mmCIF file of C-alpha atoms and ligand atoms in Angstrom:
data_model
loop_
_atom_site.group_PDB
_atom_site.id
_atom_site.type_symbol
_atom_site.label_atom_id
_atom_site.label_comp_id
_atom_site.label_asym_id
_atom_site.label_seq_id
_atom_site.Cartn_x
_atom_site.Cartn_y
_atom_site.Cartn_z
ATOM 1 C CA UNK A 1 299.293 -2.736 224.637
ATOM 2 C CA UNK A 2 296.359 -2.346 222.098
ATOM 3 C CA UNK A 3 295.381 -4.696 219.342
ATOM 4 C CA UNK A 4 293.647 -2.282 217.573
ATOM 5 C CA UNK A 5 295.752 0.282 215.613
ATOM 6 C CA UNK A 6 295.000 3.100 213.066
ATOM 7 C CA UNK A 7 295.454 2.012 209.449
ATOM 8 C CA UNK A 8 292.194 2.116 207.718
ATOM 9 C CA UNK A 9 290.426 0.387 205.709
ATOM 10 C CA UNK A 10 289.364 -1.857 207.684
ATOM 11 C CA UNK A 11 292.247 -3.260 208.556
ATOM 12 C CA UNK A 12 293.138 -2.418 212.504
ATOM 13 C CA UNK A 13 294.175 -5.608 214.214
ATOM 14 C CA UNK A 14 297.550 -7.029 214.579
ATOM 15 C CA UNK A 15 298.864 -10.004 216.947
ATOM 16 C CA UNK A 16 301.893 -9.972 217.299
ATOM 17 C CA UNK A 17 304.928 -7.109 217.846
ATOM 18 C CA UNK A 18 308.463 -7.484 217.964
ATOM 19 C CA UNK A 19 310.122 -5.071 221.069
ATOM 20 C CA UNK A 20 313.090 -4.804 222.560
ATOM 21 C CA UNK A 21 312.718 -7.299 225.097
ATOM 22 C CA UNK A 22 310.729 -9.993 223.441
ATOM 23 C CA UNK A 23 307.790 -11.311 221.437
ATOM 24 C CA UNK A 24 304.076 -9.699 222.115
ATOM 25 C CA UNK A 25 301.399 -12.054 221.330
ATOM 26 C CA UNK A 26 297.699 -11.347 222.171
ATOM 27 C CA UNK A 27 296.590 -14.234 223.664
ATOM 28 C CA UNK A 28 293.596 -15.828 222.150
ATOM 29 C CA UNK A 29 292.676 -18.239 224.228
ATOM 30 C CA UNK A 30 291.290 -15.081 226.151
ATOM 31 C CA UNK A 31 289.502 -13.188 223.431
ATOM 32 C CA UNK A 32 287.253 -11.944 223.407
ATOM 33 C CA UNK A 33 286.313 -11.662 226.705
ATOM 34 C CA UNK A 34 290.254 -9.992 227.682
ATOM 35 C CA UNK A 35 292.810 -8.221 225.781
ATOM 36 C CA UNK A 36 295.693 -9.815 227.107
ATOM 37 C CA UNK A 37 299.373 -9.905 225.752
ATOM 38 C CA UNK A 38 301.685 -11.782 226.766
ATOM 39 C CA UNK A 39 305.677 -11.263 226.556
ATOM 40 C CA UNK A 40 307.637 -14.235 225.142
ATOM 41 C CA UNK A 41 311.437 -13.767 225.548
ATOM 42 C CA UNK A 42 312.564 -17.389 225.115
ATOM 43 C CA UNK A 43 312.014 -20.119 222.606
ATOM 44 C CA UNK A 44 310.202 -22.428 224.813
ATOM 45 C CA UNK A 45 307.630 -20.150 225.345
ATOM 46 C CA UNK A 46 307.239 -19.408 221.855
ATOM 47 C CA UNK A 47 306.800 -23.183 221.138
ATOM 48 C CA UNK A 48 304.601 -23.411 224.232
ATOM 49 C CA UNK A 49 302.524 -20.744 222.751
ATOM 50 C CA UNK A 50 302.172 -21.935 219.371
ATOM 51 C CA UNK A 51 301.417 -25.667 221.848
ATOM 52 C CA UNK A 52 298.728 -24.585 223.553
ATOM 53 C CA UNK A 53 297.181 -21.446 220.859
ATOM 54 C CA UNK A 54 298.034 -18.327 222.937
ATOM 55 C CA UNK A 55 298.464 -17.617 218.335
ATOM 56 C CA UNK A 56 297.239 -20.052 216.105
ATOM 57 C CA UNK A 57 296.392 -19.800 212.314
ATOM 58 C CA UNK A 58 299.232 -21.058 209.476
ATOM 59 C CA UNK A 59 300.983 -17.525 208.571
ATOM 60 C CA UNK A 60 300.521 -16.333 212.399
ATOM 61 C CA UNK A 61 302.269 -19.325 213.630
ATOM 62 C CA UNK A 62 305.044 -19.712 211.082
ATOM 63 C CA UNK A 63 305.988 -15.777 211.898
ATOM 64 C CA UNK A 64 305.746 -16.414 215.671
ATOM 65 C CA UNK A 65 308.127 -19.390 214.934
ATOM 66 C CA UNK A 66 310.784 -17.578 213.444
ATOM 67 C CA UNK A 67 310.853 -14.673 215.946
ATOM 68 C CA UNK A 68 311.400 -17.276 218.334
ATOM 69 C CA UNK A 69 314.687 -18.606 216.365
ATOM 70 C CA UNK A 70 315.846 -14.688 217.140
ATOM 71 C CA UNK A 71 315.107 -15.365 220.815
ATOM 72 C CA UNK A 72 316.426 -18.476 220.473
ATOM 73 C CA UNK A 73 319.815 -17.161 218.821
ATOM 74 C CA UNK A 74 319.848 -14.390 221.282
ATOM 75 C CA UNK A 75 319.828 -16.755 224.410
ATOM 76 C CA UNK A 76 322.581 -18.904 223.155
ATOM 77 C CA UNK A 77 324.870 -15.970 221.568
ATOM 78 C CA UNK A 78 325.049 -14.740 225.247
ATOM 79 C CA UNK A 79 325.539 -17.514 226.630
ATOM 80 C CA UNK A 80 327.885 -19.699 224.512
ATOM 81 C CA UNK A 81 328.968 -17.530 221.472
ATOM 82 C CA UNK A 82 331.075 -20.140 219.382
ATOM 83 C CA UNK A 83 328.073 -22.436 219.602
ATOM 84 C CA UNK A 84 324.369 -20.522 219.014
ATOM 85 C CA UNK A 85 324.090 -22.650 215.873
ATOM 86 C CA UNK A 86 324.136 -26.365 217.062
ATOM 87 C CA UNK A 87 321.482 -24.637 220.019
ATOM 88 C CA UNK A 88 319.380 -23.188 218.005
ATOM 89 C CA UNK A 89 318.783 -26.186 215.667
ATOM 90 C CA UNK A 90 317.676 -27.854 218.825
ATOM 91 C CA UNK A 91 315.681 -25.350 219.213
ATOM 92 C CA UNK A 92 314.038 -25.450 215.913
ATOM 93 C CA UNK A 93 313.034 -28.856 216.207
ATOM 94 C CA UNK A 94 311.335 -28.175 219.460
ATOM 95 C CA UNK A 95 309.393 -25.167 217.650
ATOM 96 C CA UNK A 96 308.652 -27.380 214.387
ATOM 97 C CA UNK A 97 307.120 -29.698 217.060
ATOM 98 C CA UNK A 98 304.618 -27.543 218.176
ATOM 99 C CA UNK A 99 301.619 -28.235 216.068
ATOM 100 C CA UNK A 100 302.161 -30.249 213.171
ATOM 101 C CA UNK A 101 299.224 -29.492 210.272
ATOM 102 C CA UNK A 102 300.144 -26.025 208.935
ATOM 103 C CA UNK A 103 303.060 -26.331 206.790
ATOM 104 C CA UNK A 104 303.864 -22.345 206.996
ATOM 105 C CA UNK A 105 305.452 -23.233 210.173
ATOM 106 C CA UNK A 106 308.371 -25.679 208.920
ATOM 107 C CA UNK A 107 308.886 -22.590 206.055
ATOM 108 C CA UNK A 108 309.258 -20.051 208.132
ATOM 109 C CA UNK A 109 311.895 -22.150 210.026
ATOM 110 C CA UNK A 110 313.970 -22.986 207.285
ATOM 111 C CA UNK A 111 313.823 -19.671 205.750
ATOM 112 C CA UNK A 112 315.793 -18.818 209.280
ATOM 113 C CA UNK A 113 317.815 -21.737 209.041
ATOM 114 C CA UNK A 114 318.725 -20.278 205.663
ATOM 115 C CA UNK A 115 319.647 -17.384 207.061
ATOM 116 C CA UNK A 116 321.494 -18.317 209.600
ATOM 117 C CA UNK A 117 323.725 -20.054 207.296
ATOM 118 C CA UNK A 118 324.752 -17.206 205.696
ATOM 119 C CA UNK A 119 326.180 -15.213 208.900
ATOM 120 C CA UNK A 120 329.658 -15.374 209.077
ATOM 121 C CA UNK A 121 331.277 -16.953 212.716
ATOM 122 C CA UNK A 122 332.093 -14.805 215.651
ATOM 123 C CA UNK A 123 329.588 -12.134 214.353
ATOM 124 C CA UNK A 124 326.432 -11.172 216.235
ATOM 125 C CA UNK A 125 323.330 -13.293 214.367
ATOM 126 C CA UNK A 126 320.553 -11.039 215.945
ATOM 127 C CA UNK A 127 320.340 -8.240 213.759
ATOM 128 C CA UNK A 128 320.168 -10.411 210.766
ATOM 129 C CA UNK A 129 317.920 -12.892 211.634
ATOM 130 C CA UNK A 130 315.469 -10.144 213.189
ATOM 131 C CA UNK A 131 315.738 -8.767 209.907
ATOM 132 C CA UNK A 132 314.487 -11.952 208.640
ATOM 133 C CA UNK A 133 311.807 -12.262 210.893
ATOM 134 C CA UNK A 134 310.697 -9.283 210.406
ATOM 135 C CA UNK A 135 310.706 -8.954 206.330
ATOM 136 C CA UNK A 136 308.630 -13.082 206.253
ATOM 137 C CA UNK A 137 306.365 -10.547 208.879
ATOM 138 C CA UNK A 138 305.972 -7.923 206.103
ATOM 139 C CA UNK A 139 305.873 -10.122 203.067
ATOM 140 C CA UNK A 140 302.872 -12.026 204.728
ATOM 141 C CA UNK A 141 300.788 -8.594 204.499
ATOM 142 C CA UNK A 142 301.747 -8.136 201.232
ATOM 143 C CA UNK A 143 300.527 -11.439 200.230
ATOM 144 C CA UNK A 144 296.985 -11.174 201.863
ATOM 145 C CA UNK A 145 296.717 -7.870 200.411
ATOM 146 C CA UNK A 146 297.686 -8.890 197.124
ATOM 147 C CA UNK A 147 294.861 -11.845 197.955
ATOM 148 C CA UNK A 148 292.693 -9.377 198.690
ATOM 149 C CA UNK A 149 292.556 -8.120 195.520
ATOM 150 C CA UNK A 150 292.393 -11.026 193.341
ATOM 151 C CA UNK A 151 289.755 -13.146 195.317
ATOM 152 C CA UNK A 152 287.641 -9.946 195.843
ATOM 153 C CA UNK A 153 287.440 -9.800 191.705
ATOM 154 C CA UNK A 154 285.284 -13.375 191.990
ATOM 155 C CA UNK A 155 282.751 -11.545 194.498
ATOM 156 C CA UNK A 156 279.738 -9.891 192.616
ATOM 157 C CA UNK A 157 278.402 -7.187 193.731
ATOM 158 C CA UNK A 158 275.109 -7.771 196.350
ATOM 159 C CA UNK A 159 276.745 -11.537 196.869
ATOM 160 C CA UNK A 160 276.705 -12.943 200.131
ATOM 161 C CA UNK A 161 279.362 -15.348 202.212
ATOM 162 C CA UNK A 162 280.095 -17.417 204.387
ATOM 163 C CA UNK A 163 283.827 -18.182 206.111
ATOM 164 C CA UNK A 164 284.837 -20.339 208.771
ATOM 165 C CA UNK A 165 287.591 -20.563 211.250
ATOM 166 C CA UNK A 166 289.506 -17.126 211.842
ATOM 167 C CA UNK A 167 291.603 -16.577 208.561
ATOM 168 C CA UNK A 168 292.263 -12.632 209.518
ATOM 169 C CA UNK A 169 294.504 -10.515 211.774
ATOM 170 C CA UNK A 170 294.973 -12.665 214.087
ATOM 171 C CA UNK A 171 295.751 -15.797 212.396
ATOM 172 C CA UNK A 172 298.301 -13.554 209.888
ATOM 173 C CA UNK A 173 300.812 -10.871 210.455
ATOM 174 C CA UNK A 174 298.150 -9.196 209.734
ATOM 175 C CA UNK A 175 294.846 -8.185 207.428
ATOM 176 C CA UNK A 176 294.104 -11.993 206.767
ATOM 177 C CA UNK A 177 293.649 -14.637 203.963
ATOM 178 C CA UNK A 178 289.775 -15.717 203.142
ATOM 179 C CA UNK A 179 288.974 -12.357 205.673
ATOM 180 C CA UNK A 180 291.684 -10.469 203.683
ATOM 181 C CA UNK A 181 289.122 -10.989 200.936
ATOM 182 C CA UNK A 182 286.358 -10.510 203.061
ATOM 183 C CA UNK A 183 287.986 -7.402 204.233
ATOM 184 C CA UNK A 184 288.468 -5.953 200.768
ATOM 185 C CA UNK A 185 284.941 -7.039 199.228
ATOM 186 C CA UNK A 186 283.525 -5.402 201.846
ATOM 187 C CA UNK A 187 285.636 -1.929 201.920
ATOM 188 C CA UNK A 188 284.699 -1.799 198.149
ATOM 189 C CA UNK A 189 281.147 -2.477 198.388
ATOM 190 C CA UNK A 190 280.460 -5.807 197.147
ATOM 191 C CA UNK A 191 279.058 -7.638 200.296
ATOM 192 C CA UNK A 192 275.338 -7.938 201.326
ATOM 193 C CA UNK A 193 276.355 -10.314 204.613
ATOM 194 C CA UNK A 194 279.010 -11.898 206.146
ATOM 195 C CA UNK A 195 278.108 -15.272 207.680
ATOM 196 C CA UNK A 196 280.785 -16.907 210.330
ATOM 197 C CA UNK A 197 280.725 -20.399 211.051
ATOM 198 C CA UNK A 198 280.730 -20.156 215.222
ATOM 199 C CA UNK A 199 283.667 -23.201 214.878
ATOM 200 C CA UNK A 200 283.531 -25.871 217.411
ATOM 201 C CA UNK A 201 285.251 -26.716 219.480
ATOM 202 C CA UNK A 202 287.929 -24.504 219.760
ATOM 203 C CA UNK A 203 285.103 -21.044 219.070
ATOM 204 C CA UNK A 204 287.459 -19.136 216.570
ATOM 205 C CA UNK A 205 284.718 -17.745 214.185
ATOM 206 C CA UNK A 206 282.368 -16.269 217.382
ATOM 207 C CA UNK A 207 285.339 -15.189 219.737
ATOM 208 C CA UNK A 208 287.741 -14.039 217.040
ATOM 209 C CA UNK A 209 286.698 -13.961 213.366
ATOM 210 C CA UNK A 210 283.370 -11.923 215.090
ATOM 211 C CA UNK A 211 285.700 -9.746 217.060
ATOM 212 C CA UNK A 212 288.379 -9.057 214.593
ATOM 213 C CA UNK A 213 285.136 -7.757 211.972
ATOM 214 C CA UNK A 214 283.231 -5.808 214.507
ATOM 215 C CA UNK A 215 286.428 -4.034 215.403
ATOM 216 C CA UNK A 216 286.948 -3.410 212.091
ATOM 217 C CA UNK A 217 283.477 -2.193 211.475
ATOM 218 C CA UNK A 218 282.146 -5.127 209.689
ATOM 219 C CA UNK A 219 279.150 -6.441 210.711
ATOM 220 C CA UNK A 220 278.866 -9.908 210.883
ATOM 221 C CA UNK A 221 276.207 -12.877 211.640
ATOM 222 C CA UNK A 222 277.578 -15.956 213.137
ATOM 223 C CA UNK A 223 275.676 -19.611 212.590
ATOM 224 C CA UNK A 224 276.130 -22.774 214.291
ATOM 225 C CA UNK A 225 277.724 -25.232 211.698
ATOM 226 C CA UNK A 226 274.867 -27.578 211.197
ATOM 227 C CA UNK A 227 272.714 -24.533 209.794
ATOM 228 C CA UNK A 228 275.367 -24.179 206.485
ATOM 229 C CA UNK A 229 273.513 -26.617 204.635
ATOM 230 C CA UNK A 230 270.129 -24.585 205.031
ATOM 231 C CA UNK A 231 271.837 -21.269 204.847
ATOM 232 C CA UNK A 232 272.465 -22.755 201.127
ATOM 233 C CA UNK A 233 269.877 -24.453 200.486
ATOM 234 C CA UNK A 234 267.856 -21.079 201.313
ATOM 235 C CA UNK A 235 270.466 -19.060 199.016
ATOM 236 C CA UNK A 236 271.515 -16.918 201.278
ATOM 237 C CA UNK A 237 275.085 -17.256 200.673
ATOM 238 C CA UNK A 238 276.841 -17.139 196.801
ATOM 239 C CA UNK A 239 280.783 -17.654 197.893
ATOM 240 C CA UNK A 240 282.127 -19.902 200.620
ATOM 241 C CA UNK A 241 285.661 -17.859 201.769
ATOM 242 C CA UNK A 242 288.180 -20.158 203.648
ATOM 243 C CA UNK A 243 291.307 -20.446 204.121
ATOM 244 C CA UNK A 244 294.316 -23.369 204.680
ATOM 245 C CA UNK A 245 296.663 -24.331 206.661
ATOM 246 C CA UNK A 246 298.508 -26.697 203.853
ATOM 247 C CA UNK A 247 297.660 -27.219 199.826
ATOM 248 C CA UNK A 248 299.138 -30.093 198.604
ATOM 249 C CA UNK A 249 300.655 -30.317 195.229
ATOM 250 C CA UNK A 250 297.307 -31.489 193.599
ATOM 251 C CA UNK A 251 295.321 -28.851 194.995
ATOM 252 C CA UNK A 252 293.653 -31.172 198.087
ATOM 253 C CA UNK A 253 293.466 -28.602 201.038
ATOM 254 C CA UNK A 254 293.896 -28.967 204.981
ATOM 255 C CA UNK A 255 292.161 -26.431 206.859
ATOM 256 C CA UNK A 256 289.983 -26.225 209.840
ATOM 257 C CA UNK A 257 287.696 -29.204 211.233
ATOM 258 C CA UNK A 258 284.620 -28.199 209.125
ATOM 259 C CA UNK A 259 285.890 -27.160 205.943
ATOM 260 C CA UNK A 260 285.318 -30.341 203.806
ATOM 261 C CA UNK A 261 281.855 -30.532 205.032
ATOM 262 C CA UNK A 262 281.034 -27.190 203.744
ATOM 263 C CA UNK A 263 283.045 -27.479 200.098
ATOM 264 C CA UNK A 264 280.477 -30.899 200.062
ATOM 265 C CA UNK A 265 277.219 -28.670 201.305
ATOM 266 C CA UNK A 266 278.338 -25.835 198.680
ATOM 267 C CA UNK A 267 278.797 -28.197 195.729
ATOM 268 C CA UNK A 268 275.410 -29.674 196.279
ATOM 269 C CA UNK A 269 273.955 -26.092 196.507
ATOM 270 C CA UNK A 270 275.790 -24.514 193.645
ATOM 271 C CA UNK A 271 277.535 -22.254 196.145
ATOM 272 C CA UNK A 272 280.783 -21.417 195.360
ATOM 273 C CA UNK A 273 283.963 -22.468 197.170
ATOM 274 C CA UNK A 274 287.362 -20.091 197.354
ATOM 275 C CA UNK A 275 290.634 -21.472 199.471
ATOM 276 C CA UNK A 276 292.912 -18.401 200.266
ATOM 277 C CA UNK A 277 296.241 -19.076 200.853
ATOM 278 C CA UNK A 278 299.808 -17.406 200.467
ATOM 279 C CA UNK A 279 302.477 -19.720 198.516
ATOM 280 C CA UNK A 280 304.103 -20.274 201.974
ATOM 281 C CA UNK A 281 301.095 -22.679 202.439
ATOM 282 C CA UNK A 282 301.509 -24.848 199.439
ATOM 283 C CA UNK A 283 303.560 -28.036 200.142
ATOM 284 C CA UNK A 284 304.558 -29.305 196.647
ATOM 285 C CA UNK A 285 306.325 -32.395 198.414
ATOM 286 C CA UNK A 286 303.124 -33.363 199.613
ATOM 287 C CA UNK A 287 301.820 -35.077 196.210
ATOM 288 C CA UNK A 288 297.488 -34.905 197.527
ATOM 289 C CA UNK A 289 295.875 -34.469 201.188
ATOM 290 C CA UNK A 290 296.247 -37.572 201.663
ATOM 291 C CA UNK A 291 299.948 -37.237 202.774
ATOM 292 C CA UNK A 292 298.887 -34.335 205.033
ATOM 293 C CA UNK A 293 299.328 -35.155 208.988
ATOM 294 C CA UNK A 294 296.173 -34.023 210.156
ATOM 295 C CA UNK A 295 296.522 -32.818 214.441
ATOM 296 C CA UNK A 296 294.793 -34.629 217.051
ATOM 297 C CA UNK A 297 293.882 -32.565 220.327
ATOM 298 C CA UNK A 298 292.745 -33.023 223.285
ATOM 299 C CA UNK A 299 289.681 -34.315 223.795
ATOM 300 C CA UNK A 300 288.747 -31.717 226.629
ATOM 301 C CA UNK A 301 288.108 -29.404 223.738
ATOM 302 C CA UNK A 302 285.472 -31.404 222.905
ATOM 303 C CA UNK A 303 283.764 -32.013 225.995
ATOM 304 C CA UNK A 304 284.202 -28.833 227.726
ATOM 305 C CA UNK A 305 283.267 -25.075 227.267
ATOM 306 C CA UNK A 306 285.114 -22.297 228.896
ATOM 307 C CA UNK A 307 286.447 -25.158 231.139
ATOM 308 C CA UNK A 308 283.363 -26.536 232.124
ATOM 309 C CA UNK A 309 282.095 -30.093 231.362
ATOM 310 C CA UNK A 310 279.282 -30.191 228.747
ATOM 311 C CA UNK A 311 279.143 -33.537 227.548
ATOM 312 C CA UNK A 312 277.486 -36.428 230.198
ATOM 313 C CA UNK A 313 280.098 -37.691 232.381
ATOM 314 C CA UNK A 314 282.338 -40.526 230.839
ATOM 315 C CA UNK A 315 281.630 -40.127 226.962
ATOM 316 C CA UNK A 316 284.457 -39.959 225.091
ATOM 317 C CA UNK A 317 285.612 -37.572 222.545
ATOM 318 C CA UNK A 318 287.461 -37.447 218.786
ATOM 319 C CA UNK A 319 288.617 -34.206 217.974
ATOM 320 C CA UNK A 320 290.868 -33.280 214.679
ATOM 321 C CA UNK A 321 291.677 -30.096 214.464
ATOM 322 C CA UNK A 322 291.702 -29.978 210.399
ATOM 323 C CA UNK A 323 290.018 -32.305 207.463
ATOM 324 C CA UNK A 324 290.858 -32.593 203.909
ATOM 325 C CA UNK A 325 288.801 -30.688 200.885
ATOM 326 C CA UNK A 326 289.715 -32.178 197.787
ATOM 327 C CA UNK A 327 290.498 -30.261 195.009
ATOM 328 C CA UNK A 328 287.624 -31.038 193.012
ATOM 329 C CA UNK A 329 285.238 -29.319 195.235
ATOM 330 C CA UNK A 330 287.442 -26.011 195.084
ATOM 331 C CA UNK A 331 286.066 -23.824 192.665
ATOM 332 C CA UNK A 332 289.420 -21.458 192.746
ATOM 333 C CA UNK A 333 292.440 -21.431 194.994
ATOM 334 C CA UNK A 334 293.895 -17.732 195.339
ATOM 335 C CA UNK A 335 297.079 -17.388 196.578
ATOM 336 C CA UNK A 336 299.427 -14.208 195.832
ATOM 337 C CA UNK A 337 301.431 -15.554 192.749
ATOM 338 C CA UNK A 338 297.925 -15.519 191.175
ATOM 339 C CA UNK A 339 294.509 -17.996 190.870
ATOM 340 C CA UNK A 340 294.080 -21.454 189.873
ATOM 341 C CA UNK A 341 290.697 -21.960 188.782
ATOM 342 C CA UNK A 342 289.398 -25.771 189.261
ATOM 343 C CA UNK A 343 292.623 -26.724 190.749
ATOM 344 C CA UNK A 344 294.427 -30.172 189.655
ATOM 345 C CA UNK A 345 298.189 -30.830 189.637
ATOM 346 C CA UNK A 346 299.030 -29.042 186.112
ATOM 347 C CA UNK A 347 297.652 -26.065 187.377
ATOM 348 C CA UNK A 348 298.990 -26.043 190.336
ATOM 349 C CA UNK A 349 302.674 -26.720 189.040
ATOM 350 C CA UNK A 350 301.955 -24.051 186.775
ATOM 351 C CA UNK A 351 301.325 -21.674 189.737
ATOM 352 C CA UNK A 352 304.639 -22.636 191.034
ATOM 353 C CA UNK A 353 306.659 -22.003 188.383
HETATM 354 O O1 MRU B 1 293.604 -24.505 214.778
HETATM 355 P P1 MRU B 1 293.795 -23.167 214.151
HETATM 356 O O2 MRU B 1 292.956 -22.096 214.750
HETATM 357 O O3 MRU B 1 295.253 -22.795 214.059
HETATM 358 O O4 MRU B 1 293.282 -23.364 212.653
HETATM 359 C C1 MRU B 1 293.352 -22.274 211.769
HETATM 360 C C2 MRU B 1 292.775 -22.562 210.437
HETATM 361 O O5 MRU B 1 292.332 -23.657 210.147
HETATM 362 C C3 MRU B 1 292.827 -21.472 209.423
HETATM 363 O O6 MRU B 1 291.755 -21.571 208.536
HETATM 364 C C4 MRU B 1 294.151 -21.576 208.633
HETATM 365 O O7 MRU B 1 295.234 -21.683 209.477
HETATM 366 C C5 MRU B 1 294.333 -20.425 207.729
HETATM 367 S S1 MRU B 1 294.650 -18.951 208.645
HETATM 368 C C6 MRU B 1 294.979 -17.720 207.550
#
């Protein structure tokens, strides 16, 4: 199977397809040194997967989720018929389990749920909640196009940025959220560089975001974190480009390990700072960031490259996977209901509705 697929404009890469006989996820644990996909055909694996970021990224991992509630429904249909539902609930708390920070994941589940509800007993749930599946799948395109164009219209022509994490392909159903606007800047001509925060520990900007934009023929220039400040300071870059993994109701945003550090750096530097998110990453329960879990991983991740030890023997490790940018270092948050410019809680609940 090939990641790479002809669509154009830039926009080649997709991680996951729905078959016949299961789930194919590239796994990106192994990028970009292998192209390796891996069939899922149960919901364990899925969760596994999600576990242990065979697909990571907020939209990629709230799609994976709910194809796994069609393997999930598939399994128990065969097996016990008159009870798939009570099954597959266990099943969805399993899957909601997997990684707790990005809130796409417990939306895509009870968009299922939702579905599910609505099939009528006896009858065969798997061509309706594929269905499902498949249209949060599309919809999630949509929206990062749709992103694409409206953060792209804050780029100026000749500007520079810089983007951390891996907000494209892979962590989507596909063209991305901060790369979707990367992605679209870019095919119309406004970029003079793309910068890419390497991303310790886990790599994601030099193994994937690097990957996924040299694939699709855009060059890029990774730096180690600590050189953002002086990367600013020497005004190289006009637009930080990130993305999220949950926006709370007042605009705070959770996103990758990093991210706060930068929307600080930028503010001091007058460089601006745009969060890219689709409405399935907005938690309006969540009142500010604060109320946000943040995930803990291993420390391993930390002290270990490519599985081998690079910290002295015996130090310890702390390793959260996301921080918390609060909304008054966010110049604009562009999501594909439309912008909020200097986000605060009236402008967010005006987004919403
Ligand atoms: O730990 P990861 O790789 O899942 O973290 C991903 C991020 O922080 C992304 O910036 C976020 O999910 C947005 S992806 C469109």
């Amino acid at each position: 199977m090939e990641a790479k697929v002809t669509r154009g404009g830039h926009d080649t890469i997709r991680a996951m397809v729905w078959t016949t006989e299961g789930l194919r996820l590239i796994d990106q644990r192994a990028l970009p040194a292998a192209e390796q996909w891996l069939l899922l055909t149960n919901p364990a694996a899925v969760a596994q997967a999600i576990r242990e970021m065979v697909v990571r990224g907020a939209p990629a991992i709230g799609i994976t989720a709910a194809y796994g509630v069609v393997l999930s429904a598939r399994e128990h249909f065969a097996r016990t018929p008159a009870q798939w539902r009570q099954s597959m609930e266990d099943d969805m708390r399993m899957l909601a389990a997997a990684r707790p920070t990005a809130v796409n994941l417990v939306w895509a589940l009870q968009r299922m749920r939702e579905c599910a509800h609505r099939i009528a007993g006896g009858v065969d749930p798997v061509p309706a909640l594929l269905e499902e599946a498949s249209a949060i799948h599309a919809a999630d395109v949509a929206a990062n196009r749709a992103m694409g164009r409206l953060g792209a219209a804050f780029i100026p022509p000749g500007c520079s940025v810089l983007t951390h994490c891996n907000t494209g392909s892979l962590a989507t159903g596909g063209y991305g959220t901060a790369l979707g606007v990367i992605r679209r800047a870019w095919h119309d001509g406004l970029l003079r560089h793309v910068y890419a925060d390497e991303t310790r520990p886990w790599l994601q900007g030099s193994r994937l975001t690097a990957w996924e934009l040299l694939r699709d023929d855009i060059p890029v220039t990774l730096i180690a974190e600590g050189a953002a400040a002086y990367l600013m300071k020497l005004g190289r870059v006009q637009w930080v480009v990130v993305g999220a993994d949950r926006v709370a109701a007042n605009g705070d945003v959770a996103n990758k390990i990093g991210t706060y550090s930068l929307a600080v750096t930028a503010r001091r530097h007058g460089v601006r700072f745009m969060v890219v998110a689709p409405s399935s990453t907005l938690d309006m329960q969540a009142p500010d960031g604060e109320a946000i879990p943040i995930e803990n991983r291993p420390e391993t991740e930390v002290l270990t490259l490519s599985g081998q030890a690079v910290a002295a023997s015996g130090a310890r490790a702390w390793n959260p996977a996301f921080d918390i940018t609060p909304a008054e270092l966010i110049d604009v948050i562009v999501t594909e209901r439309g912008v909020v410019e200097a986000p605060d809680s009236a402008r967010m609940a005006a987004l919403n509705g």
